[in-house]
């Protein structure tokens, strides 16, 4: 016979399991980004990763807004990211020329804009199913949000401000 105590423990485990999985994934993503870009300083920063593609109109529109918002909050004091946001922009484009044209045309050239020709982001892209999308991971490794859209990006980061 199962005791009430065991049932309570099982229920608690079921409640926290998604959090543990989310934090594990978030820590892994942060570590893989740090490995791919060794000189990147992620200490006490929220990591905002966007994976996009030149041929995907919505991902390009998201990319424009994500860069704008990350510039606004790059030095802000945020919950679990007191030193702001670090925006990483990874393109799935295999053609460097198309990637570069898109960056210039959309005015989204940033210090942390990368394409996948070097294969250094392969481990990170697995978390995205090698498709476009985004992840926001706080400094504790918790995933704050997945697949953010341009319409809710600004409000999401505004909600993270600490005063």
Short mmCIF file of N, CA and C in Angstrom, two decimals:
data_model
loop_
_atom_site.label_atom_id
_atom_site.label_comp_id
_atom_site.label_asym_id
_atom_site.label_seq_id
_atom_site.Cartn_x
_atom_site.Cartn_y
_atom_site.Cartn_z
N UNK A 1 0.84 -1.18 0.00
CA UNK A 1 0.00 0.00 0.00
C UNK A 1 0.89 1.25 0.00
N UNK A 2 0.52 2.22 -0.79
CA UNK A 2 1.28 3.46 -0.91
C UNK A 2 0.84 4.42 0.19
N UNK A 3 1.82 4.96 0.87
CA UNK A 3 1.50 5.89 1.96
C UNK A 3 1.16 7.27 1.40
N UNK A 4 0.49 8.04 2.19
CA UNK A 4 0.14 9.42 1.82
C UNK A 4 1.42 10.22 1.60
N UNK A 5 2.42 9.97 2.40
CA UNK A 5 3.69 10.68 2.27
C UNK A 5 4.31 10.44 0.90
N UNK A 6 4.29 9.19 0.43
CA UNK A 6 4.84 8.88 -0.89
C UNK A 6 4.02 9.54 -1.99
N UNK A 7 2.73 9.60 -1.82
CA UNK A 7 1.87 10.26 -2.81
C UNK A 7 2.18 11.75 -2.87
N UNK A 8 2.36 12.36 -1.71
CA UNK A 8 2.70 13.79 -1.67
C UNK A 8 4.04 14.03 -2.35
N UNK A 9 5.03 13.19 -2.06
CA UNK A 9 6.35 13.33 -2.69
C UNK A 9 6.25 13.17 -4.20
N UNK A 10 5.46 12.21 -4.66
CA UNK A 10 5.28 12.00 -6.09
C UNK A 10 4.62 13.22 -6.73
N UNK A 11 3.61 13.76 -6.08
CA UNK A 11 2.93 14.95 -6.60
C UNK A 11 3.88 16.14 -6.68
N UNK A 12 4.69 16.32 -5.65
CA UNK A 12 5.66 17.42 -5.66
C UNK A 12 6.68 17.24 -6.78
N UNK A 13 7.13 16.01 -6.97
CA UNK A 13 8.07 15.73 -8.05
C UNK A 13 7.46 16.05 -9.41
N UNK A 14 6.21 15.67 -9.60
CA UNK A 14 5.53 15.96 -10.86
C UNK A 14 5.36 17.47 -11.08
N UNK A 15 5.20 18.20 -10.00
CA UNK A 15 5.04 19.65 -10.11
C UNK A 15 6.35 20.35 -10.46
N UNK A 16 7.46 19.88 -9.92
CA UNK A 16 8.73 20.57 -10.16
C UNK A 16 9.51 20.01 -11.35
N UNK A 17 9.12 18.87 -11.88
CA UNK A 17 9.84 18.26 -12.99
C UNK A 17 9.97 19.19 -14.20
N UNK A 18 8.91 19.88 -14.63
CA UNK A 18 9.08 20.80 -15.78
C UNK A 18 10.09 21.91 -15.49
N UNK A 19 10.10 22.41 -14.25
CA UNK A 19 11.05 23.46 -13.88
C UNK A 19 12.48 22.94 -13.97
N UNK A 20 12.72 21.75 -13.47
CA UNK A 20 14.06 21.16 -13.49
C UNK A 20 14.51 20.95 -14.93
N UNK A 21 13.63 20.45 -15.78
CA UNK A 21 13.96 20.23 -17.19
C UNK A 21 14.27 21.55 -17.86
N UNK A 22 13.45 22.57 -17.59
CA UNK A 22 13.66 23.89 -18.17
C UNK A 22 14.99 24.48 -17.73
N UNK A 23 15.32 24.35 -16.45
CA UNK A 23 16.56 24.91 -15.95
C UNK A 23 17.75 24.14 -16.52
N UNK A 24 17.63 22.83 -16.64
CA UNK A 24 18.71 22.03 -17.21
C UNK A 24 18.96 22.45 -18.65
N UNK A 25 17.90 22.59 -19.43
CA UNK A 25 18.05 23.01 -20.83
C UNK A 25 18.66 24.40 -20.89
N UNK A 26 18.18 25.30 -20.05
CA UNK A 26 18.70 26.66 -20.05
C UNK A 26 20.18 26.72 -19.72
N UNK A 27 20.60 25.96 -18.72
CA UNK A 27 22.03 25.92 -18.37
C UNK A 27 22.86 25.33 -19.50
N UNK A 28 22.33 24.30 -20.13
CA UNK A 28 23.05 23.68 -21.25
C UNK A 28 23.20 24.66 -22.41
N UNK A 29 22.13 25.39 -22.71
CA UNK A 29 22.19 26.36 -23.80
C UNK A 29 23.21 27.45 -23.46
N UNK A 30 23.18 27.97 -22.24
CA UNK A 30 24.15 29.00 -21.84
C UNK A 30 25.58 28.47 -21.98
N UNK A 31 25.81 27.23 -21.52
CA UNK A 31 27.15 26.64 -21.60
C UNK A 31 27.59 26.44 -23.04
N UNK A 32 26.69 26.01 -23.90
CA UNK A 32 27.04 25.77 -25.30
C UNK A 32 27.33 27.09 -26.03
N UNK A 33 26.59 28.14 -25.69
CA UNK A 33 26.86 29.46 -26.27
C UNK A 33 28.22 29.95 -25.78
N UNK A 34 28.47 29.79 -24.49
CA UNK A 34 29.76 30.22 -23.94
C UNK A 34 30.91 29.47 -24.58
N UNK A 35 30.72 28.17 -24.85
CA UNK A 35 31.75 27.38 -25.52
C UNK A 35 31.96 27.84 -26.95
N UNK A 36 30.87 28.17 -27.65
CA UNK A 36 30.95 28.60 -29.04
C UNK A 36 31.57 29.98 -29.18
N UNK A 37 31.35 30.84 -28.16
CA UNK A 37 31.88 32.21 -28.18
C UNK A 37 32.64 32.43 -26.87
N UNK A 38 33.86 31.93 -26.78
CA UNK A 38 34.61 31.94 -25.51
C UNK A 38 34.81 33.32 -24.89
N UNK A 39 34.92 34.37 -25.68
CA UNK A 39 35.18 35.70 -25.13
C UNK A 39 33.90 36.43 -24.71
N UNK A 40 32.78 35.78 -24.81
CA UNK A 40 31.49 36.38 -24.45
C UNK A 40 31.33 36.40 -22.93
N UNK A 41 30.94 37.54 -22.40
CA UNK A 41 30.73 37.67 -20.96
C UNK A 41 29.23 37.55 -20.67
N UNK A 42 28.83 36.42 -20.09
CA UNK A 42 27.42 36.19 -19.74
C UNK A 42 27.15 36.34 -18.25
N UNK A 43 28.17 36.73 -17.50
CA UNK A 43 28.01 36.82 -16.06
C UNK A 43 26.89 37.79 -15.68
N UNK A 44 25.90 37.25 -14.99
CA UNK A 44 24.76 38.00 -14.48
C UNK A 44 23.97 38.71 -15.58
N UNK A 45 23.94 38.11 -16.78
CA UNK A 45 23.18 38.66 -17.89
C UNK A 45 22.12 37.67 -18.34
N UNK A 46 21.04 38.21 -18.86
CA UNK A 46 20.03 37.38 -19.50
C UNK A 46 20.51 37.11 -20.92
N UNK A 47 20.46 35.85 -21.32
CA UNK A 47 20.87 35.45 -22.66
C UNK A 47 19.63 35.38 -23.54
N UNK A 48 19.65 36.13 -24.61
CA UNK A 48 18.54 36.18 -25.57
C UNK A 48 19.09 35.64 -26.89
N UNK A 49 18.67 34.44 -27.27
CA UNK A 49 19.13 33.81 -28.50
C UNK A 49 18.00 33.82 -29.51
N UNK A 50 18.33 34.28 -30.70
CA UNK A 50 17.36 34.25 -31.79
C UNK A 50 17.95 33.49 -32.96
N UNK A 51 17.21 32.52 -33.47
CA UNK A 51 17.61 31.76 -34.65
C UNK A 51 16.64 32.15 -35.76
N UNK A 52 17.18 32.61 -36.87
CA UNK A 52 16.35 33.13 -37.96
C UNK A 52 16.91 32.67 -39.30
N UNK A 53 16.18 32.99 -40.36
CA UNK A 53 16.62 32.63 -41.70
C UNK A 53 16.16 33.70 -42.68
N UNK A 54 17.00 34.02 -43.63
CA UNK A 54 16.70 35.09 -44.59
C UNK A 54 15.41 34.85 -45.36
N UNK A 55 15.12 33.61 -45.69
CA UNK A 55 13.92 33.29 -46.46
C UNK A 55 12.64 33.22 -45.65
N UNK A 56 12.74 33.44 -44.35
CA UNK A 56 11.57 33.37 -43.45
C UNK A 56 11.21 34.80 -43.02
N UNK A 57 10.18 35.36 -43.63
CA UNK A 57 9.79 36.76 -43.39
C UNK A 57 9.51 37.04 -41.93
N UNK A 58 8.75 36.18 -41.27
CA UNK A 58 8.41 36.42 -39.86
C UNK A 58 9.65 36.41 -38.97
N UNK A 59 10.57 35.49 -39.22
CA UNK A 59 11.77 35.45 -38.38
C UNK A 59 12.62 36.70 -38.62
N UNK A 60 12.61 37.23 -39.82
CA UNK A 60 13.34 38.47 -40.09
C UNK A 60 12.69 39.65 -39.38
N UNK A 61 11.37 39.69 -39.37
CA UNK A 61 10.68 40.77 -38.66
C UNK A 61 10.92 40.68 -37.15
N UNK A 62 10.86 39.47 -36.63
CA UNK A 62 11.18 39.26 -35.21
C UNK A 62 12.60 39.74 -34.91
N UNK A 63 13.53 39.40 -35.77
CA UNK A 63 14.92 39.74 -35.57
C UNK A 63 15.12 41.25 -35.42
N UNK A 64 14.45 42.02 -36.24
CA UNK A 64 14.55 43.49 -36.16
C UNK A 64 14.10 43.98 -34.78
N UNK A 65 12.96 43.50 -34.34
CA UNK A 65 12.43 43.95 -33.05
C UNK A 65 13.28 43.43 -31.90
N UNK A 66 13.76 42.21 -31.99
CA UNK A 66 14.58 41.64 -30.93
C UNK A 66 15.86 42.44 -30.74
N UNK A 67 16.49 42.83 -31.83
CA UNK A 67 17.71 43.62 -31.73
C UNK A 67 17.39 44.98 -31.10
N UNK A 68 16.30 45.61 -31.53
CA UNK A 68 15.91 46.91 -30.98
C UNK A 68 15.69 46.82 -29.47
N UNK A 69 14.93 45.81 -29.05
CA UNK A 69 14.61 45.65 -27.63
C UNK A 69 15.85 45.29 -26.83
N UNK A 70 16.69 44.42 -27.35
CA UNK A 70 17.89 44.03 -26.62
C UNK A 70 18.84 45.21 -26.46
N UNK A 71 18.86 46.12 -27.42
CA UNK A 71 19.67 47.33 -27.28
C UNK A 71 19.14 48.22 -26.16
N UNK A 72 17.83 48.30 -26.04
CA UNK A 72 17.22 49.10 -24.97
C UNK A 72 17.59 48.55 -23.60
N UNK A 73 17.55 47.22 -23.46
CA UNK A 73 17.74 46.58 -22.15
C UNK A 73 19.13 45.99 -21.94
N UNK A 74 20.08 46.29 -22.82
CA UNK A 74 21.39 45.65 -22.70
C UNK A 74 22.13 45.98 -21.42
N UNK A 75 21.82 47.09 -20.78
CA UNK A 75 22.48 47.43 -19.53
C UNK A 75 21.52 47.57 -18.36
N UNK A 76 20.29 47.12 -18.54
CA UNK A 76 19.26 47.29 -17.51
C UNK A 76 19.43 46.29 -16.38
N UNK A 77 18.91 46.67 -15.22
CA UNK A 77 18.86 45.74 -14.09
C UNK A 77 17.57 44.95 -14.21
N UNK A 78 17.73 43.67 -14.52
CA UNK A 78 16.59 42.79 -14.76
C UNK A 78 16.60 41.64 -13.75
N UNK A 79 15.45 41.05 -13.54
CA UNK A 79 15.35 39.89 -12.66
C UNK A 79 16.25 38.78 -13.19
N UNK A 80 17.13 38.29 -12.34
CA UNK A 80 18.09 37.25 -12.70
C UNK A 80 18.90 37.59 -13.95
N UNK A 81 19.28 38.84 -14.02
CA UNK A 81 20.11 39.34 -15.10
C UNK A 81 20.45 40.80 -14.82
N UNK A 82 21.05 41.04 -13.67
CA UNK A 82 21.26 42.42 -13.20
C UNK A 82 22.16 43.25 -14.10
N UNK A 83 22.89 42.60 -15.00
CA UNK A 83 23.77 43.35 -15.90
C UNK A 83 23.22 43.40 -17.31
N UNK A 84 21.91 43.22 -17.45
CA UNK A 84 21.28 43.42 -18.75
C UNK A 84 21.13 42.17 -19.59
N UNK A 85 21.10 42.41 -20.90
CA UNK A 85 20.80 41.37 -21.88
C UNK A 85 21.97 41.20 -22.83
N UNK A 86 22.26 39.96 -23.16
CA UNK A 86 23.22 39.64 -24.21
C UNK A 86 22.43 38.98 -25.34
N UNK A 87 22.37 39.65 -26.48
CA UNK A 87 21.60 39.16 -27.63
C UNK A 87 22.51 38.43 -28.60
N UNK A 88 22.16 37.19 -28.90
CA UNK A 88 22.89 36.37 -29.86
C UNK A 88 21.95 36.09 -31.03
N UNK A 89 22.41 36.40 -32.20
CA UNK A 89 21.62 36.34 -33.41
C UNK A 89 22.26 35.30 -34.35
N UNK A 90 21.62 34.14 -34.51
CA UNK A 90 22.18 33.06 -35.32
C UNK A 90 21.29 32.82 -36.54
N UNK A 91 21.90 32.87 -37.69
CA UNK A 91 21.17 32.64 -38.93
C UNK A 91 21.36 31.20 -39.39
N UNK A 92 20.29 30.63 -39.92
CA UNK A 92 20.35 29.28 -40.47
C UNK A 92 20.81 29.28 -41.93
N UNK A 93 21.06 30.45 -42.48
CA UNK A 93 21.46 30.55 -43.88
C UNK A 93 22.78 29.82 -44.14
N UNK A 94 22.80 29.07 -45.22
CA UNK A 94 24.03 28.39 -45.62
C UNK A 94 24.85 29.24 -46.57
N UNK A 95 24.23 30.23 -47.17
CA UNK A 95 24.89 31.11 -48.12
C UNK A 95 25.27 32.41 -47.42
N UNK A 96 26.57 32.64 -47.28
CA UNK A 96 27.05 33.84 -46.59
C UNK A 96 26.60 35.13 -47.27
N UNK A 97 26.53 35.12 -48.58
CA UNK A 97 26.13 36.33 -49.30
C UNK A 97 24.70 36.72 -48.97
N UNK A 98 23.79 35.76 -48.99
CA UNK A 98 22.38 36.03 -48.65
C UNK A 98 22.28 36.50 -47.21
N UNK A 99 23.01 35.87 -46.32
CA UNK A 99 23.02 36.26 -44.90
C UNK A 99 23.48 37.70 -44.74
N UNK A 100 24.60 38.06 -45.37
CA UNK A 100 25.13 39.41 -45.26
C UNK A 100 24.19 40.45 -45.86
N UNK A 101 23.58 40.13 -46.99
CA UNK A 101 22.63 41.05 -47.62
C UNK A 101 21.44 41.27 -46.70
N UNK A 102 20.93 40.20 -46.11
CA UNK A 102 19.78 40.32 -45.20
C UNK A 102 20.12 41.16 -43.97
N UNK A 103 21.30 40.95 -43.41
CA UNK A 103 21.72 41.73 -42.25
C UNK A 103 21.74 43.22 -42.58
N UNK A 104 22.32 43.55 -43.72
CA UNK A 104 22.41 44.96 -44.12
C UNK A 104 21.05 45.52 -44.49
N UNK A 105 20.28 44.78 -45.25
CA UNK A 105 18.97 45.26 -45.69
C UNK A 105 18.04 45.50 -44.50
N UNK A 106 18.07 44.60 -43.52
CA UNK A 106 17.20 44.71 -42.35
C UNK A 106 17.82 45.57 -41.24
N UNK A 107 19.04 46.03 -41.44
CA UNK A 107 19.77 46.82 -40.42
C UNK A 107 19.84 46.08 -39.08
N UNK A 108 20.23 44.83 -39.13
CA UNK A 108 20.33 44.02 -37.91
C UNK A 108 21.75 43.52 -37.66
N UNK A 109 22.71 44.20 -38.24
CA UNK A 109 24.09 43.83 -38.00
C UNK A 109 24.43 44.18 -36.55
N UNK A 110 24.92 43.20 -35.83
CA UNK A 110 25.33 43.44 -34.45
C UNK A 110 26.61 42.67 -34.19
N UNK A 111 27.22 42.96 -33.06
CA UNK A 111 28.47 42.31 -32.69
C UNK A 111 28.31 40.80 -32.59
N UNK A 112 27.13 40.35 -32.18
CA UNK A 112 26.89 38.92 -31.97
C UNK A 112 25.94 38.35 -33.02
N UNK A 113 26.16 38.71 -34.28
CA UNK A 113 25.42 38.13 -35.40
C UNK A 113 26.29 37.06 -36.04
N UNK A 114 25.74 35.86 -36.13
CA UNK A 114 26.52 34.74 -36.64
C UNK A 114 25.69 33.94 -37.65
N UNK A 115 26.40 33.26 -38.54
CA UNK A 115 25.73 32.29 -39.40
C UNK A 115 26.24 30.90 -39.03
N UNK A 116 25.71 29.90 -39.68
CA UNK A 116 26.02 28.53 -39.26
C UNK A 116 27.12 27.87 -40.08
N UNK A 117 27.81 28.62 -40.92
CA UNK A 117 28.81 27.98 -41.76
C UNK A 117 29.98 27.40 -40.98
N UNK A 118 30.24 27.88 -39.81
CA UNK A 118 31.37 27.37 -39.03
C UNK A 118 31.03 26.10 -38.24
N UNK A 119 29.78 25.78 -38.16
CA UNK A 119 29.30 24.59 -37.42
C UNK A 119 29.48 24.72 -35.92
N UNK A 120 29.92 25.87 -35.43
CA UNK A 120 30.15 26.00 -33.99
C UNK A 120 28.86 26.12 -33.18
N UNK A 121 27.74 26.35 -33.86
CA UNK A 121 26.47 26.47 -33.15
C UNK A 121 25.58 25.23 -33.31
N UNK A 122 26.11 24.18 -33.91
CA UNK A 122 25.32 22.97 -34.14
C UNK A 122 24.67 22.45 -32.87
N UNK A 123 25.41 22.44 -31.77
CA UNK A 123 24.87 21.93 -30.50
C UNK A 123 23.75 22.82 -29.97
N UNK A 124 23.87 24.12 -30.18
CA UNK A 124 22.82 25.06 -29.75
C UNK A 124 21.58 24.88 -30.61
N UNK A 125 21.77 24.74 -31.91
CA UNK A 125 20.64 24.65 -32.84
C UNK A 125 19.79 23.41 -32.61
N UNK A 126 20.36 22.38 -31.99
CA UNK A 126 19.57 21.18 -31.68
C UNK A 126 18.40 21.51 -30.75
N UNK A 127 18.59 22.49 -29.86
CA UNK A 127 17.51 22.89 -28.95
C UNK A 127 16.38 23.59 -29.69
N UNK A 128 16.65 24.04 -30.89
CA UNK A 128 15.65 24.71 -31.72
C UNK A 128 15.11 23.78 -32.80
N UNK A 129 15.54 22.54 -32.80
CA UNK A 129 15.13 21.60 -33.84
C UNK A 129 15.63 22.04 -35.21
N UNK A 130 16.75 22.79 -35.22
CA UNK A 130 17.32 23.35 -36.46
C UNK A 130 16.30 24.18 -37.23
N UNK A 131 15.42 24.85 -36.49
CA UNK A 131 14.40 25.73 -37.08
C UNK A 131 14.53 27.10 -36.42
N UNK A 132 13.83 28.07 -36.99
CA UNK A 132 13.84 29.40 -36.42
C UNK A 132 13.12 29.39 -35.07
N UNK A 133 13.50 30.32 -34.21
CA UNK A 133 12.88 30.42 -32.89
C UNK A 133 13.76 31.23 -31.96
N UNK A 134 13.35 31.34 -30.71
CA UNK A 134 14.12 32.11 -29.75
C UNK A 134 14.03 31.48 -28.36
N UNK A 135 15.01 31.81 -27.54
CA UNK A 135 15.04 31.42 -26.14
C UNK A 135 15.57 32.60 -25.35
N UNK A 136 14.95 32.83 -24.21
CA UNK A 136 15.46 33.81 -23.26
C UNK A 136 15.77 33.04 -22.00
N UNK A 137 17.05 33.08 -21.59
CA UNK A 137 17.52 32.30 -20.45
C UNK A 137 18.14 33.26 -19.44
N UNK A 138 17.65 33.20 -18.20
CA UNK A 138 18.20 34.12 -17.20
C UNK A 138 19.55 33.62 -16.69
N UNK A 139 20.18 34.40 -15.83
CA UNK A 139 21.53 34.06 -15.37
C UNK A 139 21.57 32.81 -14.50
N UNK A 140 20.42 32.39 -13.98
CA UNK A 140 20.35 31.14 -13.21
C UNK A 140 20.15 29.92 -14.09
N UNK A 141 20.00 30.12 -15.39
CA UNK A 141 19.79 29.02 -16.31
C UNK A 141 18.34 28.66 -16.53
N UNK A 142 17.43 29.46 -15.98
CA UNK A 142 16.00 29.20 -16.18
C UNK A 142 15.56 29.81 -17.50
N UNK A 143 14.78 29.06 -18.25
CA UNK A 143 14.23 29.59 -19.50
C UNK A 143 13.07 30.49 -19.14
N UNK A 144 13.22 31.77 -19.46
CA UNK A 144 12.19 32.76 -19.18
C UNK A 144 11.09 32.66 -20.22
N UNK A 145 11.48 32.43 -21.48
CA UNK A 145 10.51 32.36 -22.55
C UNK A 145 11.11 31.64 -23.76
N UNK A 146 10.23 31.00 -24.52
CA UNK A 146 10.61 30.36 -25.78
C UNK A 146 9.74 30.94 -26.89
N UNK A 147 10.30 30.98 -28.08
CA UNK A 147 9.58 31.41 -29.27
C UNK A 147 8.83 32.72 -29.07
N UNK A 148 9.57 33.71 -28.60
CA UNK A 148 9.03 35.06 -28.42
C UNK A 148 8.68 35.62 -29.80
N UNK A 149 7.67 36.43 -29.86
CA UNK A 149 7.28 37.10 -31.09
C UNK A 149 7.50 38.59 -30.92
N UNK A 150 7.64 39.29 -32.03
CA UNK A 150 7.95 40.72 -31.96
C UNK A 150 6.89 41.50 -31.19
N UNK A 151 5.64 41.06 -31.23
CA UNK A 151 4.55 41.78 -30.58
C UNK A 151 4.66 41.78 -29.05
N UNK A 152 5.27 40.75 -28.47
CA UNK A 152 5.33 40.70 -27.02
C UNK A 152 6.74 40.82 -26.44
N UNK A 153 7.72 41.04 -27.27
CA UNK A 153 9.11 41.10 -26.82
C UNK A 153 9.36 42.27 -25.87
N UNK A 154 8.97 43.46 -26.25
CA UNK A 154 9.23 44.64 -25.41
C UNK A 154 8.55 44.50 -24.05
N UNK A 155 7.28 44.09 -24.04
CA UNK A 155 6.55 43.95 -22.78
C UNK A 155 7.16 42.86 -21.89
N UNK A 156 7.67 41.81 -22.48
CA UNK A 156 8.31 40.75 -21.72
C UNK A 156 9.52 41.30 -20.97
N UNK A 157 10.39 42.02 -21.68
CA UNK A 157 11.57 42.57 -21.02
C UNK A 157 11.21 43.68 -20.03
N UNK A 158 10.20 44.46 -20.35
CA UNK A 158 9.77 45.49 -19.41
C UNK A 158 9.30 44.87 -18.10
N UNK A 159 8.66 43.68 -18.19
CA UNK A 159 8.19 43.00 -16.98
C UNK A 159 9.34 42.47 -16.12
N UNK A 160 10.53 42.38 -16.69
CA UNK A 160 11.70 41.86 -15.96
C UNK A 160 12.49 42.95 -15.23
N UNK A 161 12.13 44.21 -15.45
CA UNK A 161 12.86 45.31 -14.83
C UNK A 161 12.69 45.25 -13.32
N UNK A 162 13.81 45.47 -12.62
CA UNK A 162 13.76 45.57 -11.16
C UNK A 162 13.99 47.03 -10.80
N UNK A 163 13.40 47.45 -9.74
CA UNK A 163 13.56 48.85 -9.31
C UNK A 163 14.08 48.90 -7.91
#
